[in-house]
Short mmCIF file of C-alpha atoms and ligand atoms in Angstrom, two decimals:
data_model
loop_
_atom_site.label_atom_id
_atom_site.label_comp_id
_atom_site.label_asym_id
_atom_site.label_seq_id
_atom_site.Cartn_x
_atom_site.Cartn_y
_atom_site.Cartn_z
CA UNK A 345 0.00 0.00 0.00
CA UNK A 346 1.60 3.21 -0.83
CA UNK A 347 2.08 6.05 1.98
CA UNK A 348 0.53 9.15 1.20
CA UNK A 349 3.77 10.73 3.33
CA UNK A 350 6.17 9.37 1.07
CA UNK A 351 4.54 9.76 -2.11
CA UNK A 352 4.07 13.78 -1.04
CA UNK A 353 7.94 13.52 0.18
CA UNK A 354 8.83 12.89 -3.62
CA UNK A 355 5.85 15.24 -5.12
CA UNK A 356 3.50 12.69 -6.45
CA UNK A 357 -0.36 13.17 -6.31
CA UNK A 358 -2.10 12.63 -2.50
CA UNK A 359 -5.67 13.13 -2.04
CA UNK A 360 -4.47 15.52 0.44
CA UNK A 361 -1.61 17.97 2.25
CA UNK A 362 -0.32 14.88 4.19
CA UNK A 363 0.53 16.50 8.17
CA UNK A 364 2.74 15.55 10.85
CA UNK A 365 4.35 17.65 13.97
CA UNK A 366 7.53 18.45 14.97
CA UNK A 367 7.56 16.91 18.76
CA UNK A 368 4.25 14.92 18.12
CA UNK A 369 5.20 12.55 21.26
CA UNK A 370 5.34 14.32 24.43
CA UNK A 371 4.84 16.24 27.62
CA UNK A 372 1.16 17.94 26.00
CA UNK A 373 0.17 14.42 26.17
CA UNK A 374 -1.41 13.05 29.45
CA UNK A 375 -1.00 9.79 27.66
CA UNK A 376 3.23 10.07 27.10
CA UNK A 377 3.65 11.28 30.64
CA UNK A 378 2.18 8.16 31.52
CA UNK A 379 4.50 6.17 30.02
CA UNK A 380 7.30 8.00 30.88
CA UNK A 381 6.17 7.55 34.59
CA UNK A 382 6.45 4.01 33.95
CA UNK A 383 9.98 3.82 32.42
CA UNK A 384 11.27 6.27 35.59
CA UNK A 385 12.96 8.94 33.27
CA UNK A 386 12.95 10.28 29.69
CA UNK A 387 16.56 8.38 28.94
CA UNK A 388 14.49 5.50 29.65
CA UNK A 389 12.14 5.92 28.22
CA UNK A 390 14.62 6.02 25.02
CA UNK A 391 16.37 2.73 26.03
CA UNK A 392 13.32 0.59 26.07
CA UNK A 393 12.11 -0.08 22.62
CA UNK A 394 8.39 -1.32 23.79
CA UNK A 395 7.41 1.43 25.43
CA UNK A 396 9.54 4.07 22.92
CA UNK A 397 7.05 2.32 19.96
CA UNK A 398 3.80 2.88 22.72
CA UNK A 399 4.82 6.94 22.58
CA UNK A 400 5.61 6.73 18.68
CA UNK A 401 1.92 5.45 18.13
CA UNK A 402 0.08 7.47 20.21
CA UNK A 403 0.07 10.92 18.19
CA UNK A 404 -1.55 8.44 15.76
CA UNK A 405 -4.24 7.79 17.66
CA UNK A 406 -5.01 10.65 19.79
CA UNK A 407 -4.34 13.78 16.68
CA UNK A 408 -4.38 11.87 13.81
CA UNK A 409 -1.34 12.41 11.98
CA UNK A 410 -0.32 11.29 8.20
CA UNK A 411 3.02 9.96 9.85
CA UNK A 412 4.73 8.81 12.89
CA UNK A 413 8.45 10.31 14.10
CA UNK A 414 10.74 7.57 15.76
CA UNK A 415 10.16 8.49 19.12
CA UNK A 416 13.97 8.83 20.38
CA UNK A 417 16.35 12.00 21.20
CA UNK A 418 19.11 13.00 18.52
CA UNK A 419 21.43 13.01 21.54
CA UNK A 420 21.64 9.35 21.82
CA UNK A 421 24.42 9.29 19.38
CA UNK A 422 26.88 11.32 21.28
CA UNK A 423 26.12 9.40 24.46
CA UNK A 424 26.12 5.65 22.43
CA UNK A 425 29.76 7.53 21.55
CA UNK A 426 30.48 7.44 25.07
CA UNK A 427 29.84 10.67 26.51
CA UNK A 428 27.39 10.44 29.81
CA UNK A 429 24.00 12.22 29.12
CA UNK A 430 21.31 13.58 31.51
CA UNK A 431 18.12 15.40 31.33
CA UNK A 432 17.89 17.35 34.19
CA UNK A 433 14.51 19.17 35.18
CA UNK A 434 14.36 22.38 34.05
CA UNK A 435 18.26 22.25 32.41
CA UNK A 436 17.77 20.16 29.71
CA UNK A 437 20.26 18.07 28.02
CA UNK A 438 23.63 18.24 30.49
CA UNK A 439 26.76 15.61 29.52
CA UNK A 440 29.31 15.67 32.28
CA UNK A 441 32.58 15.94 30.23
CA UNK A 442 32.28 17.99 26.75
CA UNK A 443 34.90 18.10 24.48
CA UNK A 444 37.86 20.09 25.20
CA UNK A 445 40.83 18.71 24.08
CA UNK A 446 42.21 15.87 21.31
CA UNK A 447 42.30 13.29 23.61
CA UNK A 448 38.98 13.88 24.85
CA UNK A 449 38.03 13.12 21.08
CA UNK A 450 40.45 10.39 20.72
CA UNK A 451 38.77 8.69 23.66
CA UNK A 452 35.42 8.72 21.99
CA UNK A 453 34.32 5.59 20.20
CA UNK A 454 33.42 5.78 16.25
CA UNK A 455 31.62 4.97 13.10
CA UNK A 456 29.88 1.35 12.86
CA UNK A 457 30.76 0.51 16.14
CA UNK A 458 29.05 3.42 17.96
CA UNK A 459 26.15 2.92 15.41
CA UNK A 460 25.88 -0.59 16.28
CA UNK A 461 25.53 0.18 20.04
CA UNK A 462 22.23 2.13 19.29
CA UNK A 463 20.55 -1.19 19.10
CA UNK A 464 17.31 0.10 21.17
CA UNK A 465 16.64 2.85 18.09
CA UNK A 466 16.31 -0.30 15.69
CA UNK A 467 14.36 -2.55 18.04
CA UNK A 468 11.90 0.13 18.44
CA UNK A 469 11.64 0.51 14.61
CA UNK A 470 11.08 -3.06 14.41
CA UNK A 471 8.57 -3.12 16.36
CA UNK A 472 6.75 0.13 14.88
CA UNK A 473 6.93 -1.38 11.40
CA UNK A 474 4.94 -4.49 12.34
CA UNK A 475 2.25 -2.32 14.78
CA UNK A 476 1.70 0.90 11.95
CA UNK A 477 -0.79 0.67 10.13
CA UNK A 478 0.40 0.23 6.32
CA UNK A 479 -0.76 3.39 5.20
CA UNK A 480 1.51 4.94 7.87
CA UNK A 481 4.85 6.35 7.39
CA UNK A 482 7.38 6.23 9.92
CA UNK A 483 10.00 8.82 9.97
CA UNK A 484 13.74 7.94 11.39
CA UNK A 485 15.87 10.98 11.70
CA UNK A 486 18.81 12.05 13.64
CA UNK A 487 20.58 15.55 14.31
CA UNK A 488 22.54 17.36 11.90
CA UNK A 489 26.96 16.83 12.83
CA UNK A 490 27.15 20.67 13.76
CA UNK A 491 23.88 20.79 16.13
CA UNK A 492 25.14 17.21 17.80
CA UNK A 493 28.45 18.85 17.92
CA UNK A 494 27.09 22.08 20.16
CA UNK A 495 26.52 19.74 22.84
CA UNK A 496 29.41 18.24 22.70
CA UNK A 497 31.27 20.75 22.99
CA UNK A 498 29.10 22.99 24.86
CA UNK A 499 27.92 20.09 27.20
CA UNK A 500 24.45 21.59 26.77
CA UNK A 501 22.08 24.04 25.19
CA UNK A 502 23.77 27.67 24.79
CA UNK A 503 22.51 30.89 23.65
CA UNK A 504 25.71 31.84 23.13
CA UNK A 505 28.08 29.25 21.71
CA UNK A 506 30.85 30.48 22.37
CA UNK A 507 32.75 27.19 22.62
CA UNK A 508 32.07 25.81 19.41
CA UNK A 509 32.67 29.36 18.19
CA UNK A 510 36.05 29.65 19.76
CA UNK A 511 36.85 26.60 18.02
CA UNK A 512 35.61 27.55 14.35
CA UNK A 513 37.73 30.32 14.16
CA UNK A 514 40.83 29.81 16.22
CA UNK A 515 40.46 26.03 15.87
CA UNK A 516 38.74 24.99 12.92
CA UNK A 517 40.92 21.78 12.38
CA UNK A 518 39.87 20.68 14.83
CA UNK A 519 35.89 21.32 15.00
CA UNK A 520 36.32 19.83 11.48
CA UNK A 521 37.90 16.43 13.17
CA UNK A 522 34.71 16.25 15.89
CA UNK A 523 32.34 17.19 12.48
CA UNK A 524 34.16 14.16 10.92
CA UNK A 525 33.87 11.90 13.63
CA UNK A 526 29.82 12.45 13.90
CA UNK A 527 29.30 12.15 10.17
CA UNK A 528 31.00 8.77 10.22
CA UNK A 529 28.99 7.91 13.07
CA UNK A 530 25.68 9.35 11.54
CA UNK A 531 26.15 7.75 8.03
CA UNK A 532 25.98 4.39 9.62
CA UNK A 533 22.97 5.28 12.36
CA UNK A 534 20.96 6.65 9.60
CA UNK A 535 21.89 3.02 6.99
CA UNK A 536 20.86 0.98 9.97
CA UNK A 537 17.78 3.09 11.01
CA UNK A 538 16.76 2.37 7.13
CA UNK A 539 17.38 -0.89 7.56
CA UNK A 540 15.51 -1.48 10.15
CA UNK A 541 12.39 -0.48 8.57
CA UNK A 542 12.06 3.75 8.61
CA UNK A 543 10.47 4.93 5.01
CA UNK A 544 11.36 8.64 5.58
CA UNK A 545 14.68 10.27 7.26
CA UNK A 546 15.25 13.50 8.49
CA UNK A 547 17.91 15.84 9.52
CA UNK A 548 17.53 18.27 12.16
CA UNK A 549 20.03 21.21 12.17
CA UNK A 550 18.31 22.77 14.71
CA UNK A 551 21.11 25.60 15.62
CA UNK A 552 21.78 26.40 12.20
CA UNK A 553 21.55 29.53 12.40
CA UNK A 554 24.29 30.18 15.43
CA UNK A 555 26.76 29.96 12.26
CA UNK A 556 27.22 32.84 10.08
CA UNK A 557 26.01 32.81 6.37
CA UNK A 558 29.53 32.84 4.80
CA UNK A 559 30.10 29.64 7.31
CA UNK A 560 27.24 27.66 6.77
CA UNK A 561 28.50 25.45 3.84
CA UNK A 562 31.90 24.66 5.60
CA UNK A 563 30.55 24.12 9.09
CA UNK A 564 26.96 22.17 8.70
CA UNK A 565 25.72 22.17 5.09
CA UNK A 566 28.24 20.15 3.66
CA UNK A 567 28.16 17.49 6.40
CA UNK A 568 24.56 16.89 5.78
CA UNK A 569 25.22 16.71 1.89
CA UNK A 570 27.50 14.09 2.70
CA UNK A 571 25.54 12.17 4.63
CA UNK A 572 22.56 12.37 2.07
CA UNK A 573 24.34 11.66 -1.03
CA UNK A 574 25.80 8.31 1.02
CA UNK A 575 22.14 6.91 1.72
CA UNK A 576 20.73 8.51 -1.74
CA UNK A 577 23.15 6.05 -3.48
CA UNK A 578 21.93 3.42 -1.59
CA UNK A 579 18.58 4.02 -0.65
CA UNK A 580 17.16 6.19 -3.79
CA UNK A 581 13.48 5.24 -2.38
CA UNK A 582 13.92 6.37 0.97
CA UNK A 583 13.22 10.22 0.82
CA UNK A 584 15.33 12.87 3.21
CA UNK A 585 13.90 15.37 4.23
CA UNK A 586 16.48 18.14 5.89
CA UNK A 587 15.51 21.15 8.93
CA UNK A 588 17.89 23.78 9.03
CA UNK A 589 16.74 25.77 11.92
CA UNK A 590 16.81 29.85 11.14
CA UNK A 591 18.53 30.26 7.66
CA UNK A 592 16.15 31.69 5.64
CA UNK A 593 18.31 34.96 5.49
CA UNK A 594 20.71 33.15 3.47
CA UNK A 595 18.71 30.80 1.40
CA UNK A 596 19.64 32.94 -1.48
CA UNK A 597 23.29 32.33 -1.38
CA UNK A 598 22.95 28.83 -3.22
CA UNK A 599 22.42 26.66 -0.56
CA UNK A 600 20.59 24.75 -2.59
CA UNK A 601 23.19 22.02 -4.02
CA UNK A 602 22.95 18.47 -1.89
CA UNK A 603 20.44 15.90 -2.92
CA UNK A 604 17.49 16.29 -0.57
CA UNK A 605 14.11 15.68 -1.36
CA UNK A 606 11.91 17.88 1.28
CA UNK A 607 13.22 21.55 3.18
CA UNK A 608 11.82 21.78 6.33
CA UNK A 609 10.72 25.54 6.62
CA UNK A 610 11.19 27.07 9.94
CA UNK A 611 8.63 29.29 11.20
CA UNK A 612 10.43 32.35 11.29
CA UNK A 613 10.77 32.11 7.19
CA UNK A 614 7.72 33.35 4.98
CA UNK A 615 6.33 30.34 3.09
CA UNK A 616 5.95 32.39 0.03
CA UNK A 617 9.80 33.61 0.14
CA UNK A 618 10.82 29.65 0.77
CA UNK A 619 8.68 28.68 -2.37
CA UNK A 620 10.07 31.26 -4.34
CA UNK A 621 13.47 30.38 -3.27
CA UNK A 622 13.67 26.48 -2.93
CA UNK A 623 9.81 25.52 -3.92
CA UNK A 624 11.38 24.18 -7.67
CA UNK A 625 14.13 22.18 -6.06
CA UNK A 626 12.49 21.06 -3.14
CA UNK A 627 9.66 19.80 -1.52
CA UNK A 628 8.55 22.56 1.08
CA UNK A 629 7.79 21.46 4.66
CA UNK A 630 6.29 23.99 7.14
CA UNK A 631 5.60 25.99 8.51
CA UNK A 632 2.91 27.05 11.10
CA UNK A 633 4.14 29.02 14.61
CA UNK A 634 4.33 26.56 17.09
CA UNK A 635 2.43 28.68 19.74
CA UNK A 636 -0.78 29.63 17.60
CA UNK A 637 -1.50 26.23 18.64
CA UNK A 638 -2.81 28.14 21.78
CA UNK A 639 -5.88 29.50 19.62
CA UNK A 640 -8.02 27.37 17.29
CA UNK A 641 -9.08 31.04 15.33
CA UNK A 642 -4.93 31.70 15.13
CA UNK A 643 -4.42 27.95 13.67
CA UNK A 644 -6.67 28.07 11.41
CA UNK A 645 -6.08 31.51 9.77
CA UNK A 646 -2.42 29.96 9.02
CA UNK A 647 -3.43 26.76 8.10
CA UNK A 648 -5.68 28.51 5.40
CA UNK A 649 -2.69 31.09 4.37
CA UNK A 650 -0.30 28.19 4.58
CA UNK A 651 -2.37 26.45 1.95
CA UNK A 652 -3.24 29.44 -0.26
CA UNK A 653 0.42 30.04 -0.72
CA UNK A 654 1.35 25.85 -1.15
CA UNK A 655 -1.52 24.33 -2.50
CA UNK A 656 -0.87 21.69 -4.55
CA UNK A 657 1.86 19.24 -4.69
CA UNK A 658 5.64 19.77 -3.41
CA UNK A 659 4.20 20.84 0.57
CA UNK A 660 3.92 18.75 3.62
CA UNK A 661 1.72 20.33 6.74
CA UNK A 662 4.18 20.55 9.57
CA UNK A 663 4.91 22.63 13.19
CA UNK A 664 7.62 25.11 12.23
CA UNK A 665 9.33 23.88 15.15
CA UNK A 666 8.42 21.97 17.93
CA UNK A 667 4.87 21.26 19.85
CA UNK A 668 4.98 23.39 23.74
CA UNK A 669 4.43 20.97 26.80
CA UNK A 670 1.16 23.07 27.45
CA UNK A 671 -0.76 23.18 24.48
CA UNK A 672 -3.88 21.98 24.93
CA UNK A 673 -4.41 18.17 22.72
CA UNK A 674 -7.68 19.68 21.25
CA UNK A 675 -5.90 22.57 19.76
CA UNK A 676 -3.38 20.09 18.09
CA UNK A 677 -6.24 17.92 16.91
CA UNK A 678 -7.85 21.06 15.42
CA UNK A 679 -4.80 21.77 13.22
CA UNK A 680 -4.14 18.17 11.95
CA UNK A 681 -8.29 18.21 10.66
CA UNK A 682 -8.12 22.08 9.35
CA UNK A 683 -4.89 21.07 7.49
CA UNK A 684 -6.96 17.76 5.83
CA UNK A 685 -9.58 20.06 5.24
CA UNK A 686 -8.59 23.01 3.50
CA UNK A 687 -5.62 20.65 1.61
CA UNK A 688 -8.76 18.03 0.38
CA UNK A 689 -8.90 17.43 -3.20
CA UNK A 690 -12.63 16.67 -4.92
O1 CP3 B 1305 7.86 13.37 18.73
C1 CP3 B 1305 8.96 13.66 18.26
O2 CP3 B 1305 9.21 14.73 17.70
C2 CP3 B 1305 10.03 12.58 18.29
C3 CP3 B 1305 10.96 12.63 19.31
C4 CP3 B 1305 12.04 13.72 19.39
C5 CP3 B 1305 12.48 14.19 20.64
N1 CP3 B 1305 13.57 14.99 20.44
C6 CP3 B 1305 11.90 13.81 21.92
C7 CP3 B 1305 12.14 14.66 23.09
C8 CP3 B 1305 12.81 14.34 18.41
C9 CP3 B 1305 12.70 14.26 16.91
C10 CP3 B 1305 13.79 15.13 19.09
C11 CP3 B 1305 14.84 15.89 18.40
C12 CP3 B 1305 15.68 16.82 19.17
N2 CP3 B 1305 16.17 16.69 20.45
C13 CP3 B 1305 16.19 18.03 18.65
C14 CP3 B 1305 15.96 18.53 17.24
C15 CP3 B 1305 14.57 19.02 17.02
C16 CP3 B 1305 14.27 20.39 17.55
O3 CP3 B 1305 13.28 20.48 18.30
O4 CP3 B 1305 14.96 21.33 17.20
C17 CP3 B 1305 16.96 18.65 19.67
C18 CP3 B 1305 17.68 19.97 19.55
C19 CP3 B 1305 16.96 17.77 20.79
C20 CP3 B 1305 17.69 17.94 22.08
C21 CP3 B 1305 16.76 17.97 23.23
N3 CP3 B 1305 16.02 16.90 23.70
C22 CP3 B 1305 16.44 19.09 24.05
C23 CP3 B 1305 17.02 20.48 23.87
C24 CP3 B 1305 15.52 18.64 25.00
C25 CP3 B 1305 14.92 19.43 26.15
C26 CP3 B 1305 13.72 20.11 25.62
C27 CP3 B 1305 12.84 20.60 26.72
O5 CP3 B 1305 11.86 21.27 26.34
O6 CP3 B 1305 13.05 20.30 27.91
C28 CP3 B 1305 15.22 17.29 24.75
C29 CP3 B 1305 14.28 16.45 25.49
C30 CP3 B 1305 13.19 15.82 24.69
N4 CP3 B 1305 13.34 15.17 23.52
C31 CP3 B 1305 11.81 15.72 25.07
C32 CP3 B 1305 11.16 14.98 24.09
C33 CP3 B 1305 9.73 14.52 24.07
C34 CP3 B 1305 11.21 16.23 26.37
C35 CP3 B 1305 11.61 15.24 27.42
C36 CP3 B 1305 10.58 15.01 28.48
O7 CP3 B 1305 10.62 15.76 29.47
O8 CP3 B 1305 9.79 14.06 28.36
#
């Protein structure tokens, strides 16, 4: 049976704007807290594949979305490299020793083999390709190098990134080397994720836009080229769909080489300047405000100029970032059905 998702993902006819949303699974659902209360801790939660595919379905369920996102954190890669991870409460993402020096580096484990210790991802996908229903897509996905590569050199979230950007330009051998060394490591997650059953991957470069334009290429872009171009070769069915985070100020300069399929369109960028801009190459993704979810009237006005601007083929209905823990499930309900509405074909 073919996936309405995937067929959008490479711009074939779908009786309708499929929709999905960044963050489906979590803390706005009564239903995910519960089972995080079960596994003790959101870590946990990650490690245990049966109850990771009970949190990947339930989005389904409860708001009706076109497809399901791999319920997992892009920061198990780093820690699967062997640097500790905790989510503390109220902190977010904190590893205990971040990347200083070489050795620290050196010490870290690489490519397959820190791929193959991420065994839980591909259980859970195993398990979420035999419970989906068929007409489901499921959607594997992993950070970009440089956004992994913030925290691990930060050792958490930063508003100022000063680390990493100490490094780019008095060290940029060597933020290249850690770059390298997630790449290699990424390459491999994203071939077994595949393998293990995902029909969709994405790439979230969430702090893209911490580097400045005439750095992009050199310091994210080209990783994530890379790193398409390996599984394209392989895997020509299998779209990818890419989210850098911010960049819409310099989508002009020709950031448009790389073979992706879909461009994930933050919602800080106009719709209309994206399709103007990338709409021919790519298939746009995007791009309602996360927080009009607080206001059916505010959804649905978007949702409506959304379409007006997209309609048609080449657009997938999506968050422009992701859901708030306090967003009431109606509200996200509401936009999944206005999105199948006003996107319906006769
Ligand atoms: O439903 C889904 O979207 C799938 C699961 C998913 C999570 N994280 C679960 C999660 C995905 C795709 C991610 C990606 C991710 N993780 C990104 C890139 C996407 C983006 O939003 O830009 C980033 C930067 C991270 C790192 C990360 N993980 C942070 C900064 C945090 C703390 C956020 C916060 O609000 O506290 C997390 C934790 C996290 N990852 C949660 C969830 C559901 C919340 C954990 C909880 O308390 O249950």
């Amino acid at each position: 049976m073919s996936k309405i998702f995937v067929d959008a993902c490479f711009r074939k006819e779908t009786p309708y704007t499929p929709v999905w949303m960044m963050r489906q699974a979590g803390r706005y659902l009564p239903e995910y807290m519960e089972v995080r209360a079960k596994a003790g801790n959101f870590l946990n939660l990650c490690h245990n594949p049966e109850l990771a595919a009970e949190v990947t379905i339930q989005p389904l369920d409860i708001v009706g979305v076109d497809a399901a996102i791999l319920f997992s954190d892009i920061l198990v890669v780093p820690n699967e490299m062997g640097m500790k991870l905790d989510f503390l409460k109220g902190e977010g993402p904190v590893f205990d020793k971040p990347i200083k020096t070489e050795a620290d580096l050196d010490a870290l484990i690489g490519g397959e083999e820190a791929a193959n210790k991420l065994t839980y991802v591909y259980e859970t996908i195993k398990i979420l390709k035999q419970r989906l229903p068929q007409d489901k897509a499921l959607i594997g996905f992993t950070g970009a190098p440089w956004t992994l590569a913030t925290y691990m050199i930060e050792g958490q979230g930063t508003k100022t990134y000063n680390l990493c950007k100490k490094m780019m330009y008095s060290n940029p051998e060597f933020l290249h080397k850690i770059l390298r060394r997630v790449t290699d490591v990424v390459k491999f997650y994203m071939e077994k994720q595949i393998e293990a059953g995902v029909d969709v991957v994405q790439i979230f470069d969430s702090w893209a836009a911490a580097i400045e334009p005439s750095k992009y290429d050199e310091f994210s872009w080209k990783y994530m080229v890379e790193i398409a171009e390996y599984l394209k070769e392989k895997y020509p069915h299998i779209p990818v769909i890419i989210f850098p985070k911010g960049i819409a100020a310099f989508i002009e300069r020709g950031l448009v080489y790389g073979n992706f399929d879909v461009f994930g369109v933050d919602w800080g960028t106009p719709m209309a300047l994206a399709k103007e801009k990338l709409g021919e190459k790519y298939v746009l993704q995007g791009n309602m405000e996360p927080c009009r979810l607080y206001s059916k009237e505010a959804t649905t006005m978007c949702v409506e100029a959304i379409q007006n601007i997209m309609g048609g083929t080449g657009h997938i209905f999506n968050l422009g970032h992701g859901i708030l823990p306090d967003v009431p499930v109606e509200n996200a309900i509401h936009f999944v059905k206005e999105c199948q509405r006003v996107s319906k074909k006769a």
